[in-house]
PDB file of C-alpha atoms and ligand atoms in Angstrom:
ATOM      1  CA  MET A   9       7.926 -31.337   5.932  1.00 41.00           C
ATOM      2  CA  ILE A  10       7.776 -27.926   4.281  1.00 43.00           C
ATOM      3  CA  GLN A  11       8.831 -27.981   0.653  1.00 48.00           C
ATOM      4  CA  ALA A  12      10.700 -25.132  -1.016  1.00 49.00           C
ATOM      5  CA  ALA A  13       7.536 -24.647  -3.285  1.00 48.00           C
ATOM      6  CA  ASP A  14       5.378 -24.022  -0.072  1.00 48.00           C
ATOM      7  CA  PHE A  15       7.910 -21.574   1.255  1.00 53.00           C
ATOM      8  CA  ALA A  16       7.862 -19.626  -2.013  1.00 60.00           C
ATOM      9  CA  ALA A  17       3.950 -19.621  -2.026  1.00 60.00           C
ATOM     10  CA  ASP A  18       4.034 -18.357   1.488  1.00 85.00           C
ATOM     11  CA  ALA A  19       6.135 -15.385   0.111  1.00 86.00           C
ATOM     12  CA  GLN A  20       3.415 -14.166  -2.294  1.00 90.00           C
ATOM     13  CA  ILE A  21       0.886 -11.322  -1.752  1.00 93.00           C
ATOM     14  CA  GLU A  22      -2.615 -12.239  -2.924  1.00 89.00           C
ATOM     15  CA  THR A  23      -3.944 -10.285  -5.897  1.00 89.00           C
ATOM     16  CA  VAL A  24      -7.328  -8.568  -5.978  1.00 88.00           C
ATOM     17  CA  PRO A  25      -9.641  -9.478  -8.867  1.00 88.00           C
ATOM     18  CA  ALA A  26      -9.834  -6.425 -11.218  1.00 86.00           C
ATOM     19  CA  GLU A  27     -13.651  -6.546 -11.123  1.00 89.00           C
ATOM     20  CA  LEU A  28     -13.557  -5.433  -7.580  1.00 90.00           C
ATOM     21  CA  MET A  29     -12.479  -1.990  -8.899  1.00 90.00           C
ATOM     22  CA  ALA A  30     -16.199  -1.528  -9.689  1.00 92.00           C
ATOM     23  CA  GLU A  31     -16.532  -1.247  -5.893  1.00 96.00           C
ATOM     24  CA  PRO A  32     -13.762   1.121  -5.296  1.00 97.00           C
ATOM     25  CA  LEU A  33     -14.112   1.411  -1.529  1.00 97.00           C
ATOM     26  CA  ASP A  34     -14.079  -2.359  -1.279  1.00 97.00           C
ATOM     27  CA  TRP A  35     -10.938  -2.262  -3.617  1.00 96.00           C
ATOM     28  CA  PHE A  36      -9.150   0.017  -1.054  1.00 97.00           C
ATOM     29  CA  PHE A  37     -10.032  -2.299   1.774  1.00 96.00           C
ATOM     30  CA  ALA A  38      -8.700  -5.296  -0.084  1.00 97.00           C
ATOM     31  CA  GLU A  39      -5.576  -3.347  -0.941  1.00 97.00           C
ATOM     32  CA  HIS A  40      -5.053  -2.530   2.620  1.00 98.00           C
ATOM     33  CA  TYR A  41      -5.331  -6.248   3.358  1.00 97.00           C
ATOM     34  CA  ARG A  42      -2.475  -6.743   0.833  1.00 97.00           C
ATOM     35  CA  HIS A  43      -0.477  -4.062   2.623  1.00 97.00           C
ATOM     36  CA  ARG A  44      -0.791  -6.067   5.832  1.00 97.00           C
ATOM     37  CA  GLN A  45       0.547  -9.096   3.922  1.00 97.00           C
ATOM     38  CA  LEU A  46       3.419  -6.953   2.750  1.00 98.00           C
ATOM     39  CA  CYS A  47       4.176  -5.864   6.275  1.00 98.00           C
ATOM     40  CA  ARG A  48       4.305  -9.457   7.371  1.00 97.00           C
ATOM     41  CA  LEU A  49       6.955 -10.300   4.617  1.00 98.00           C
ATOM     42  CA  VAL A  50       8.915  -7.125   5.387  1.00 98.00           C
ATOM     43  CA  GLU A  51       9.111  -8.087   8.969  1.00 97.00           C
ATOM     44  CA  ARG A  52      10.266 -11.612   7.954  1.00 97.00           C
ATOM     45  CA  LEU A  53      13.073  -9.977   5.978  1.00 97.00           C
ATOM     46  CA  ALA A  54      14.103  -7.834   8.911  1.00 97.00           C
ATOM     47  CA  ARG A  55      14.105 -10.765  11.397  1.00 96.00           C
ATOM     48  CA  SER A  56      15.280 -13.793   9.398  1.00 96.00           C
ATOM     49  CA  ASP A  57      18.867 -14.824   9.248  1.00 95.00           C
ATOM     50  CA  VAL A  58      18.179 -16.853   6.128  1.00 95.00           C
ATOM     51  CA  PHE A  59      18.413 -15.487   2.696  1.00 97.00           C
ATOM     52  CA  ASP A  60      14.824 -15.736   1.218  1.00 96.00           C
ATOM     53  CA  GLY A  61      14.966 -14.665  -2.569  1.00 96.00           C
ATOM     54  CA  ALA A  62      11.322 -15.264  -3.115  1.00 96.00           C
ATOM     55  CA  CYS A  63      10.208 -13.095  -0.258  1.00 97.00           C
ATOM     56  CA  LEU A  64      12.717 -10.423  -1.304  1.00 97.00           C
ATOM     57  CA  ALA A  65      11.580 -10.438  -4.891  1.00 97.00           C
ATOM     58  CA  THR A  66       7.859 -10.158  -3.818  1.00 97.00           C
ATOM     59  CA  VAL A  67       8.533  -7.179  -1.427  1.00 98.00           C
ATOM     60  CA  ILE A  68      10.729  -5.345  -4.105  1.00 98.00           C
ATOM     61  CA  ALA A  69       8.029  -5.787  -6.686  1.00 97.00           C
ATOM     62  CA  PHE A  70       5.262  -4.603  -4.335  1.00 97.00           C
ATOM     63  CA  LEU A  71       7.153  -1.389  -3.250  1.00 97.00           C
ATOM     64  CA  ARG A  72       8.165  -0.608  -6.789  1.00 96.00           C
ATOM     65  CA  HIS A  73       4.821  -1.065  -8.470  1.00 94.00           C
ATOM     66  CA  ASP A  74       1.769  -1.690  -6.291  1.00 95.00           C
ATOM     67  CA  LEU A  75       2.395   0.730  -3.441  1.00 96.00           C
ATOM     68  CA  PRO A  76       2.964   3.801  -5.642  1.00 95.00           C
ATOM     69  CA  LEU A  77      -0.088   3.230  -7.627  1.00 95.00           C
ATOM     70  CA  HIS A  78      -2.177   3.028  -4.427  1.00 97.00           C
ATOM     71  CA  VAL A  79      -0.768   6.219  -3.117  1.00 97.00           C
ATOM     72  CA  LEU A  80      -1.800   7.921  -6.361  1.00 97.00           C
ATOM     73  CA  ASP A  81      -5.289   6.376  -6.108  1.00 97.00           C
ATOM     74  CA  GLU A  82      -5.572   7.965  -2.789  1.00 98.00           C
ATOM     75  CA  GLU A  83      -3.744  11.428  -3.358  1.00 97.00           C
ATOM     76  CA  GLU A  84      -5.065  12.082  -6.829  1.00 97.00           C
ATOM     77  CA  ASP A  85      -8.640  10.586  -6.516  1.00 97.00           C
ATOM     78  CA  LEU A  86      -9.980   9.479  -3.232  1.00 98.00           C
ATOM     79  CA  PHE A  87      -8.705  12.334  -0.867  1.00 98.00           C
ATOM     80  CA  PRO A  88      -9.716  15.077  -3.239  1.00 97.00           C
ATOM     81  CA  LEU A  89     -13.281  13.643  -3.421  1.00 97.00           C
ATOM     82  CA  LEU A  90     -13.298  13.293   0.278  1.00 97.00           C
ATOM     83  CA  ARG A  91     -12.340  16.884   0.678  1.00 96.00           C
ATOM     84  CA  ARG A  92     -15.180  17.921  -1.641  1.00 96.00           C
ATOM     85  CA  ARG A  93     -17.824  15.711   0.047  1.00 96.00           C
ATOM     86  CA  ALA A  94     -17.074  15.516   3.752  1.00 94.00           C
ATOM     87  CA  ALA A  95     -19.119  17.535   6.209  1.00 92.00           C
ATOM     88  CA  PRO A  96     -17.298  19.974   8.664  1.00 90.00           C
ATOM     89  CA  GLU A  97     -18.055  17.666  11.567  1.00 91.00           C
ATOM     90  CA  ASP A  98     -16.092  14.790   9.884  1.00 91.00           C
ATOM     91  CA  ASP A  99     -12.791  16.720  10.650  1.00 90.00           C
ATOM     92  CA  ILE A 100     -11.370  15.063   7.578  1.00 93.00           C
ATOM     93  CA  GLU A 101      -8.686  17.773   6.696  1.00 94.00           C
ATOM     94  CA  ARG A 102      -6.714  17.005   9.670  1.00 94.00           C
ATOM     95  CA  ILE A 103      -6.684  13.212   9.082  1.00 95.00           C
ATOM     96  CA  LEU A 104      -5.950  13.638   5.382  1.00 97.00           C
ATOM     97  CA  GLY A 105      -3.071  16.018   6.257  1.00 96.00           C
ATOM     98  CA  MET A 106      -1.552  13.298   8.505  1.00 96.00           C
ATOM     99  CA  LEU A 107      -1.934  10.567   5.794  1.00 97.00           C
ATOM    100  CA  THR A 108      -0.489  12.838   3.003  1.00 97.00           C
ATOM    101  CA  ASP A 109       2.471  13.516   5.339  1.00 96.00           C
ATOM    102  CA  ASP A 110       2.915   9.771   5.712  1.00 96.00           C
ATOM    103  CA  HIS A 111       2.751   9.312   2.056  1.00 97.00           C
ATOM    104  CA  GLY A 112       5.455  11.954   1.501  1.00 94.00           C
ATOM    105  CA  GLY A 113       7.703  10.361   4.183  1.00 92.00           C
ATOM    106  CA  ASP A 114       7.252   6.992   2.540  1.00 90.00           C
ATOM    107  CA  ARG A 115       8.580   8.240  -0.855  1.00 89.00           C
ATOM    108  CA  ASP A 116      12.125   8.634   0.698  1.00 90.00           C
ATOM    109  CA  ARG A 117      11.930   5.787   2.977  1.00 94.00           C
ATOM    110  CA  VAL A 118      10.811   3.335   0.282  1.00 96.00           C
ATOM    111  CA  GLY A 119      13.548   4.628  -2.125  1.00 96.00           C
ATOM    112  CA  HIS A 120      16.193   3.846   0.547  1.00 96.00           C
ATOM    113  CA  LEU A 121      14.628   0.532   1.199  1.00 97.00           C
ATOM    114  CA  LEU A 122      14.482  -0.515  -2.320  1.00 98.00           C
ATOM    115  CA  ARG A 123      18.230   0.373  -2.850  1.00 97.00           C
ATOM    116  CA  GLY A 124      19.062  -1.666   0.402  1.00 98.00           C
ATOM    117  CA  LEU A 125      16.979  -4.561  -0.565  1.00 98.00           C
ATOM    118  CA  GLU A 126      18.299  -4.695  -4.190  1.00 97.00           C
ATOM    119  CA  LYS A 127      21.833  -4.531  -2.957  1.00 97.00           C
ATOM    120  CA  ALA A 128      21.071  -7.486  -0.540  1.00 97.00           C
ATOM    121  CA  GLY A 129      19.525  -9.415  -3.336  1.00 97.00           C
ATOM    122  CA  ALA A 130      22.471  -8.966  -5.686  1.00 97.00           C
ATOM    123  CA  GLU A 131      24.812 -10.041  -2.863  1.00 97.00           C
ATOM    124  CA  GLY A 132      22.608 -12.951  -1.689  1.00 97.00           C
ATOM    125  CA  MET A 133      22.760 -11.499   1.776  1.00 97.00           C
ATOM    126  CA  PRO A 134      19.788 -11.465   4.274  1.00 97.00           C
ATOM    127  CA  PRO A 135      18.674  -7.879   4.686  1.00 97.00           C
ATOM    128  CA  SER A 136      18.648  -8.443   8.497  1.00 97.00           C
ATOM    129  CA  ARG A 137      22.405  -8.558   8.602  1.00 96.00           C
ATOM    130  CA  GLU A 138      22.789  -4.879   8.003  1.00 96.00           C
ATOM    131  CA  ALA A 139      21.584  -2.988  10.981  1.00 97.00           C
ATOM    132  CA  GLY A 140      20.570   0.224   9.304  1.00 96.00           C
ATOM    133  CA  LEU A 141      18.416  -1.576   6.794  1.00 97.00           C
ATOM    134  CA  ARG A 142      16.941  -3.924   9.372  1.00 97.00           C
ATOM    135  CA  ALA A 143      15.936  -0.673  11.380  1.00 97.00           C
ATOM    136  CA  LEU A 144      14.502   0.901   8.274  1.00 97.00           C
ATOM    137  CA  LEU A 145      12.385  -2.242   7.484  1.00 98.00           C
ATOM    138  CA  LEU A 146      11.056  -2.439  10.982  1.00 98.00           C
ATOM    139  CA  GLU A 147      10.299   1.351  10.888  1.00 97.00           C
ATOM    140  CA  PHE A 148       8.379   0.933   7.670  1.00 97.00           C
ATOM    141  CA  VAL A 149       6.371  -1.914   9.062  1.00 98.00           C
ATOM    142  CA  ALA A 150       5.273   0.107  12.112  1.00 97.00           C
ATOM    143  CA  LEU A 151       4.443   3.189  10.146  1.00 97.00           C
ATOM    144  CA  GLU A 152       2.611   1.278   7.422  1.00 97.00           C
ATOM    145  CA  ARG A 153       0.473  -0.685   9.929  1.00 98.00           C
ATOM    146  CA  ARG A 154      -0.567   2.518  11.675  1.00 97.00           C
ATOM    147  CA  HIS A 155      -1.221   4.216   8.335  1.00 98.00           C
ATOM    148  CA  VAL A 156      -3.514   1.475   7.052  1.00 98.00           C
ATOM    149  CA  ALA A 157      -5.445   1.244  10.436  1.00 98.00           C
ATOM    150  CA  LEU A 158      -6.147   4.972  10.184  1.00 96.00           C
ATOM    151  CA  GLU A 159      -7.412   4.737   6.640  1.00 98.00           C
ATOM    152  CA  ASN A 160      -9.549   1.637   7.445  1.00 98.00           C
ATOM    153  CA  ALA A 161     -10.939   3.082  10.614  1.00 97.00           C
ATOM    154  CA  ILE A 162     -11.631   6.727   9.527  1.00 96.00           C
ATOM    155  CA  VAL A 163     -11.161   7.377   5.779  1.00 97.00           C
ATOM    156  CA  ILE A 164     -13.092   4.433   4.386  1.00 97.00           C
ATOM    157  CA  PRO A 165     -16.093   4.783   6.697  1.00 97.00           C
ATOM    158  CA  ILE A 166     -16.372   8.530   5.930  1.00 97.00           C
ATOM    159  CA  ALA A 167     -16.030   7.812   2.315  1.00 97.00           C
ATOM    160  CA  ARG A 168     -18.812   5.183   2.457  1.00 97.00           C
ATOM    161  CA  LEU A 169     -21.045   7.795   4.234  1.00 97.00           C
ATOM    162  CA  ARG A 170     -20.322  10.844   2.003  1.00 97.00           C
ATOM    163  CA  LEU A 171     -19.364   9.722  -1.491  1.00 97.00           C
ATOM    164  CA  LYS A 172     -22.254   9.736  -4.017  1.00 97.00           C
ATOM    165  CA  PRO A 173     -22.772   6.951  -6.586  1.00 97.00           C
ATOM    166  CA  GLN A 174     -21.446   9.114  -9.296  1.00 97.00           C
ATOM    167  CA  ASP A 175     -18.227   9.803  -7.285  1.00 97.00           C
ATOM    168  CA  LEU A 176     -17.767   6.052  -6.807  1.00 97.00           C
ATOM    169  CA  GLN A 177     -18.205   5.446 -10.540  1.00 97.00           C
ATOM    170  CA  ASP A 178     -15.660   8.163 -11.331  1.00 96.00           C
ATOM    171  CA  LEU A 179     -13.205   6.894  -8.846  1.00 97.00           C
ATOM    172  CA  SER A 180     -13.563   3.412 -10.280  1.00 97.00           C
ATOM    173  CA  HIS A 181     -12.901   4.673 -13.834  1.00 96.00           C
ATOM    174  CA  ARG A 182      -9.939   6.766 -12.843  1.00 96.00           C
ATOM    175  CA  MET A 183      -8.223   3.988 -11.011  1.00 95.00           C
ATOM    176  CA  ALA A 184      -8.772   1.540 -14.030  1.00 94.00           C
ATOM    177  CA  ALA A 185      -7.353   4.242 -16.415  1.00 94.00           C
ATOM    178  CA  ARG A 186      -4.331   4.648 -14.189  1.00 94.00           C
ATOM    179  CA  ARG A 187      -3.639   0.893 -14.445  1.00 91.00           C
ATOM    180  CA  ARG A 188      -4.159   0.920 -18.141  1.00 89.00           C
ATOM    181  CA  SER A 189      -1.756   3.798 -18.612  1.00 86.00           C
ATOM    182  CA  VAL A 190       0.935   1.999 -16.518  1.00 79.00           C
ATOM    183  CA  ALA A 191       0.385  -1.195 -18.630  1.00 78.00           C
ATOM    184  CA  HIS A 192       0.585   0.762 -21.910  1.00 76.00           C
ATOM    185  CA  PRO A 193       2.594   3.866 -21.202  1.00 70.00           C
ATOM    186  CA  ASP A 194       2.184   5.134 -24.812  1.00 63.00           C
TER     187      ASP A 194
HETATM  188 FE1  FE2 B  17      -2.345   5.764   2.170  1.00 93.01          FE
HETATM  189 FE1  FE2 B  18      -4.150   3.226   1.670  1.00 93.01          FE
END
């Protein structure tokens, strides 16, 4: 028999050990695995007719904190480094342009999603009950899965090929500093 505690555990997204940041490209890959876990939970919210507060809280926290940090890691650190190091035949500019467009579109989409999910949470209502929110959740899942697949298939392999040891070290330090400044804003 499934216990309530099992159900709540099933609504978690695994954390990545902070030490992995020393290997920043492995870190990105692990983060993308967490994004896939997020997509699974968002899909559950879109399709389930049962109110699942644990799942809702996990998704809201991830969209509010984890996802924006990841986008900053890419937009402010990984992508600029790649632009500097990629060879012309990598055709990286076109890919990075598409991914940056995705990030821009996500800002509005995620803002809408968060407002809808928070309202559903406050009312104790399954988000699937509202057709507009349900469609937005499923749209987010489809776009996010495509986005992560593109980054894993193209961006990370090119980064492994082109970034230099010093680049990786700088990347690692900048990502760690970003998390320290979020934890201690002063
Ligand atoms: Fe991204
Ligand atoms: Fe990413």
